[in-house]
């Protein structure tokens, strides 16, 4: 159920993408050029032009898209990897090798005719390798996620908190794939995250078994109220840079999931809780005042935890969560908890009484 071998090629490849050329070449050699070619082809999907793409590594063309097109674009495999997953600063100047210049049947006229359309073919390949990096609101609309423009207006907040992670080889886990009881529907936000995090490995958890296709998407079936299962999931597939809770939104589930998964968030990472309106709704396990026992109550208690070194109230515990939170941001119905060591000293004792 937890497919730990799934990222055996992609995880090291995505890490090496922005490293020096020698290290990337070594990584490709170790993983096997054929496996890397397969990853590249899965990522770029269909090319909107009749063109054959050849990818060369260590002097030999290791694979190609099997079409009988006259237009053959041959690229270096490592350059293709860096173009696909890197940012502009990592983009190599792509050396496009033109097809062998044989006259063939029909002489010069036929040769020129066959070459017509070649620039468009090259452009189609390069566009597929360098997808436009749209903002998250645009991606939400494209993939049909309600995180912007329908029920919620979350993407502006996500953009702000996730910007520093966008080009990093992050691991993302989202609780709640969507589509509820229908196994065939859902996955809108997983597709959105896959496109937003260009080097991200995206995991979706849902209580209903779901299949969502995508080269960097993995789905897992499980219940977010099962702390033991979440701990196992975190140990096998984590640590995560980002965890998003968009699951049942039941107040007890939200708290169980947070305590089970927060230890599996990497330092510098973020744990996001969506749809906090249910904290104020008794029928969802909330309370009208959003007090203790509710999901927003749990998050509010972390504010005091952040200032642990100053707080003398024995109700504020100094447990794992409080010692590992470096920031919290609240927005309408959504909160971002930042993971980081909370070990700063408190103000000097004599100042406490001077005020
Ligand atoms: C709001 S939808 C998720 C939408 C999706 N994140 C998106 O933005 O496209 C909530 C999902 O949580 C799932 N869910 C409900 N209870 C759950 C539980 N206890 N554990 C895991 N998933 C659960 C539902 O099956 C449903 O598909």
PDB file of N, CA and C and ligand atoms in Angstrom, residues 144-147 174-181 185-190 192-193 205-208 210 222-225 244 246-250 253 274-275, ligand 1:
ATOM      1  N   UNK A 144      -9.140  22.552 -11.852  1.00  0.00           N
ATOM      2  CA  UNK A 144     -10.468  22.392 -11.240  1.00  0.00           C
ATOM      3  C   UNK A 144     -10.442  22.279  -9.734  1.00  0.00           C
ATOM      4  N   UNK A 145      -9.424  22.875  -9.077  1.00  0.00           N
ATOM      5  CA  UNK A 145      -9.390  22.839  -7.612  1.00  0.00           C
ATOM      6  C   UNK A 145     -10.204  24.006  -7.053  1.00  0.00           C
ATOM      7  N   UNK A 146     -10.897  23.757  -5.945  1.00  0.00           N
ATOM      8  CA  UNK A 146     -11.698  24.845  -5.349  1.00  0.00           C
ATOM      9  C   UNK A 146     -10.858  25.700  -4.393  1.00  0.00           C
ATOM     10  N   UNK A 147      -9.539  25.584  -4.480  1.00  0.00           N
ATOM     11  CA  UNK A 147      -8.708  26.389  -3.577  1.00  0.00           C
ATOM     12  C   UNK A 147      -8.673  27.865  -3.995  1.00  0.00           C
ATOM     13  N   UNK A 174      -0.838  15.733   0.801  1.00  0.00           N
ATOM     14  CA  UNK A 174      -2.136  16.374   1.040  1.00  0.00           C
ATOM     15  C   UNK A 174      -3.129  15.320   1.513  1.00  0.00           C
ATOM     16  N   UNK A 175      -3.750  15.600   2.661  1.00  0.00           N
ATOM     17  CA  UNK A 175      -4.818  14.729   3.168  1.00  0.00           C
ATOM     18  C   UNK A 175      -6.102  15.177   2.474  1.00  0.00           C
ATOM     19  N   UNK A 176      -6.780  14.245   1.798  1.00  0.00           N
ATOM     20  CA  UNK A 176      -7.995  14.582   1.069  1.00  0.00           C
ATOM     21  C   UNK A 176      -7.694  14.776  -0.402  1.00  0.00           C
ATOM     22  N   UNK A 177      -8.033  13.744  -1.201  1.00  0.00           N
ATOM     23  CA  UNK A 177      -7.742  13.811  -2.645  1.00  0.00           C
ATOM     24  C   UNK A 177      -8.921  14.432  -3.390  1.00  0.00           C
ATOM     25  N   UNK A 178     -10.115  14.285  -2.813  1.00  0.00           N
ATOM     26  CA  UNK A 178     -11.317  14.850  -3.453  1.00  0.00           C
ATOM     27  C   UNK A 178     -12.145  13.781  -4.134  1.00  0.00           C
ATOM     28  N   UNK A 179     -13.409  14.142  -4.403  1.00  0.00           N
ATOM     29  CA  UNK A 179     -14.292  13.205  -5.081  1.00  0.00           C
ATOM     30  C   UNK A 179     -15.047  12.282  -4.135  1.00  0.00           C
ATOM     31  N   UNK A 180     -14.724  12.340  -2.865  1.00  0.00           N
ATOM     32  CA  UNK A 180     -15.405  11.563  -1.819  1.00  0.00           C
ATOM     33  C   UNK A 180     -15.576  10.099  -2.222  1.00  0.00           C
ATOM     34  N   UNK A 181     -16.837   9.585  -2.246  1.00  0.00           N
ATOM     35  CA  UNK A 181     -17.030   8.136  -2.417  1.00  0.00           C
ATOM     36  C   UNK A 181     -16.703   7.621  -3.813  1.00  0.00           C
ATOM     37  N   UNK A 185     -13.095   9.916  -9.189  1.00  0.00           N
ATOM     38  CA  UNK A 185     -12.968  11.375  -9.265  1.00  0.00           C
ATOM     39  C   UNK A 185     -12.077  11.918  -8.145  1.00  0.00           C
ATOM     40  N   UNK A 186     -11.627  13.141  -8.311  1.00  0.00           N
ATOM     41  CA  UNK A 186     -10.698  13.768  -7.370  1.00  0.00           C
ATOM     42  C   UNK A 186      -9.338  13.966  -8.010  1.00  0.00           C
ATOM     43  N   UNK A 187      -8.435  14.526  -7.242  1.00  0.00           N
ATOM     44  CA  UNK A 187      -7.055  14.695  -7.715  1.00  0.00           C
ATOM     45  C   UNK A 187      -6.749  16.073  -8.259  1.00  0.00           C
ATOM     46  N   UNK A 188      -7.745  16.991  -8.226  1.00  0.00           N
ATOM     47  CA  UNK A 188      -7.516  18.324  -8.808  1.00  0.00           C
ATOM     48  C   UNK A 188      -6.320  19.016  -8.144  1.00  0.00           C
ATOM     49  N   UNK A 189      -6.303  19.019  -6.816  1.00  0.00           N
ATOM     50  CA  UNK A 189      -5.219  19.765  -6.158  1.00  0.00           C
ATOM     51  C   UNK A 189      -3.888  19.025  -6.295  1.00  0.00           C
ATOM     52  N   UNK A 190      -3.907  17.690  -6.366  1.00  0.00           N
ATOM     53  CA  UNK A 190      -2.640  16.962  -6.554  1.00  0.00           C
ATOM     54  C   UNK A 190      -2.016  17.341  -7.901  1.00  0.00           C
ATOM     55  N   UNK A 192      -2.544  20.114  -9.456  1.00  0.00           N
ATOM     56  CA  UNK A 192      -2.107  21.513  -9.317  1.00  0.00           C
ATOM     57  C   UNK A 192      -0.741  21.580  -8.622  1.00  0.00           C
ATOM     58  N   UNK A 193      -0.567  20.839  -7.544  1.00  0.00           N
ATOM     59  CA  UNK A 193       0.720  20.863  -6.826  1.00  0.00           C
ATOM     60  C   UNK A 193       1.837  20.289  -7.690  1.00  0.00           C
ATOM     61  N   UNK A 205      -3.515  11.458   0.275  1.00  0.00           N
ATOM     62  CA  UNK A 205      -4.094  10.453   1.175  1.00  0.00           C
ATOM     63  C   UNK A 205      -5.602  10.624   1.193  1.00  0.00           C
ATOM     64  N   UNK A 206      -6.316   9.523   1.040  1.00  0.00           N
ATOM     65  CA  UNK A 206      -7.778   9.609   1.119  1.00  0.00           C
ATOM     66  C   UNK A 206      -8.302   8.317   1.721  1.00  0.00           C
ATOM     67  N   UNK A 207      -9.420   8.416   2.417  1.00  0.00           N
ATOM     68  CA  UNK A 207     -10.030   7.243   3.028  1.00  0.00           C
ATOM     69  C   UNK A 207     -10.643   6.332   1.950  1.00  0.00           C
ATOM     70  N   UNK A 208     -10.881   6.908   0.781  1.00  0.00           N
ATOM     71  CA  UNK A 208     -11.380   6.137  -0.373  1.00  0.00           C
ATOM     72  C   UNK A 208     -10.202   5.873  -1.317  1.00  0.00           C
ATOM     73  N   UNK A 210      -8.105   5.846  -4.421  1.00  0.00           N
ATOM     74  CA  UNK A 210      -8.162   6.738  -5.597  1.00  0.00           C
ATOM     75  C   UNK A 210      -6.975   6.445  -6.504  1.00  0.00           C
ATOM     76  N   UNK A 222      -6.018   5.607   3.231  1.00  0.00           N
ATOM     77  CA  UNK A 222      -5.873   5.513   4.679  1.00  0.00           C
ATOM     78  C   UNK A 222      -6.748   6.543   5.362  1.00  0.00           C
ATOM     79  N   UNK A 223      -6.911   6.359   6.667  1.00  0.00           N
ATOM     80  CA  UNK A 223      -7.813   7.202   7.445  1.00  0.00           C
ATOM     81  C   UNK A 223      -7.004   8.198   8.269  1.00  0.00           C
ATOM     82  N   UNK A 224      -7.310   9.462   8.127  1.00  0.00           N
ATOM     83  CA  UNK A 224      -6.535  10.490   8.826  1.00  0.00           C
ATOM     84  C   UNK A 224      -6.779  10.499  10.335  1.00  0.00           C
ATOM     85  N   UNK A 225      -7.744   9.704  10.797  1.00  0.00           N
ATOM     86  CA  UNK A 225      -7.970   9.644  12.247  1.00  0.00           C
ATOM     87  C   UNK A 225      -7.167   8.500  12.873  1.00  0.00           C
ATOM     88  N   UNK A 244      -0.621  19.213   3.953  1.00  0.00           N
ATOM     89  CA  UNK A 244      -1.850  20.019   3.866  1.00  0.00           C
ATOM     90  C   UNK A 244      -3.005  19.145   4.333  1.00  0.00           C
ATOM     91  N   UNK A 246      -6.668  18.773   4.031  1.00  0.00           N
ATOM     92  CA  UNK A 246      -7.924  19.144   3.370  1.00  0.00           C
ATOM     93  C   UNK A 246      -8.793  17.888   3.303  1.00  0.00           C
ATOM     94  N   UNK A 247      -8.876  17.182   4.439  1.00  0.00           N
ATOM     95  CA  UNK A 247      -9.591  15.909   4.487  1.00  0.00           C
ATOM     96  C   UNK A 247     -11.002  16.053   5.024  1.00  0.00           C
ATOM     97  N   UNK A 248     -11.278  15.384   6.135  1.00  0.00           N
ATOM     98  CA  UNK A 248     -12.658  15.344   6.657  1.00  0.00           C
ATOM     99  C   UNK A 248     -13.074  16.656   7.302  1.00  0.00           C
ATOM    100  N   UNK A 249     -12.095  17.429   7.777  1.00  0.00           N
ATOM    101  CA  UNK A 249     -12.335  18.691   8.493  1.00  0.00           C
ATOM    102  C   UNK A 249     -13.077  18.496   9.804  1.00  0.00           C
ATOM    103  N   UNK A 250     -13.142  17.263  10.265  1.00  0.00           N
ATOM    104  CA  UNK A 250     -13.687  17.015  11.613  1.00  0.00           C
ATOM    105  C   UNK A 250     -12.623  17.448  12.628  1.00  0.00           C
ATOM    106  N   UNK A 253     -10.302  14.735  14.001  1.00  0.00           N
ATOM    107  CA  UNK A 253      -9.401  14.219  12.966  1.00  0.00           C
ATOM    108  C   UNK A 253      -8.253  15.197  12.703  1.00  0.00           C
ATOM    109  N   UNK A 274      -6.629  23.552   6.335  1.00  0.00           N
ATOM    110  CA  UNK A 274      -7.657  24.292   5.592  1.00  0.00           C
ATOM    111  C   UNK A 274      -9.019  24.169   6.281  1.00  0.00           C
ATOM    112  N   UNK A 275      -9.933  25.010   5.860  1.00  0.00           N
ATOM    113  CA  UNK A 275     -11.355  24.939   6.235  1.00  0.00           C
ATOM    114  C   UNK A 275     -11.574  24.979   7.743  1.00  0.00           C
TER     115      UNK A 275
HETATM  116  C1  LIG B   1     -12.488  18.506   0.231  1.00  0.00           C
HETATM  117  S1  LIG B   1     -12.099  16.968  -0.438  1.00  0.00           S
HETATM  118  C2  LIG B   1     -10.419  17.177  -0.913  1.00  0.00           C
HETATM  119  C3  LIG B   1     -10.268  18.095  -2.092  1.00  0.00           C
HETATM  120  C4  LIG B   1      -8.874  18.163  -2.659  1.00  0.00           C
HETATM  121  N1  LIG B   1      -7.871  18.359  -1.644  1.00  0.00           N
HETATM  122  C5  LIG B   1      -8.791  19.310  -3.661  1.00  0.00           C
HETATM  123  O1  LIG B   1      -8.458  20.448  -3.261  1.00  0.00           O
HETATM  124  O2  LIG B   1      -9.012  19.059  -4.858  1.00  0.00           O
HETATM  125  C6  LIG B   1     -12.006  15.980   0.995  1.00  0.00           C
HETATM  126  C7  LIG B   1     -11.579  14.525   0.789  1.00  0.00           C
HETATM  127  O3  LIG B   1     -11.240  14.000   2.078  1.00  0.00           O
HETATM  128  C8  LIG B   1     -11.544  12.637   2.101  1.00  0.00           C
HETATM  129  N2  LIG B   1     -11.708  12.190   3.491  1.00  0.00           N
HETATM  130  C9  LIG B   1     -12.817  12.274   4.296  1.00  0.00           C
HETATM  131  N3  LIG B   1     -12.589  11.704   5.488  1.00  0.00           N
HETATM  132  C10 LIG B   1     -11.303  11.268   5.480  1.00  0.00           C
HETATM  133  C11 LIG B   1     -10.476  10.590   6.429  1.00  0.00           C
HETATM  134  N4  LIG B   1     -10.958  10.252   7.626  1.00  0.00           N
HETATM  135  N5  LIG B   1      -9.213  10.283   6.068  1.00  0.00           N
HETATM  136  C12 LIG B   1      -8.729  10.615   4.838  1.00  0.00           C
HETATM  137  N6  LIG B   1      -9.482  11.247   3.895  1.00  0.00           N
HETATM  138  C13 LIG B   1     -10.738  11.573   4.207  1.00  0.00           C
HETATM  139  C14 LIG B   1     -12.835  12.541   1.287  1.00  0.00           C
HETATM  140  O4  LIG B   1     -13.002  11.219   0.780  1.00  0.00           O
HETATM  141  C15 LIG B   1     -12.638  13.597   0.218  1.00  0.00           C
HETATM  142  O5  LIG B   1     -12.215  13.022  -0.997  1.00  0.00           O
END
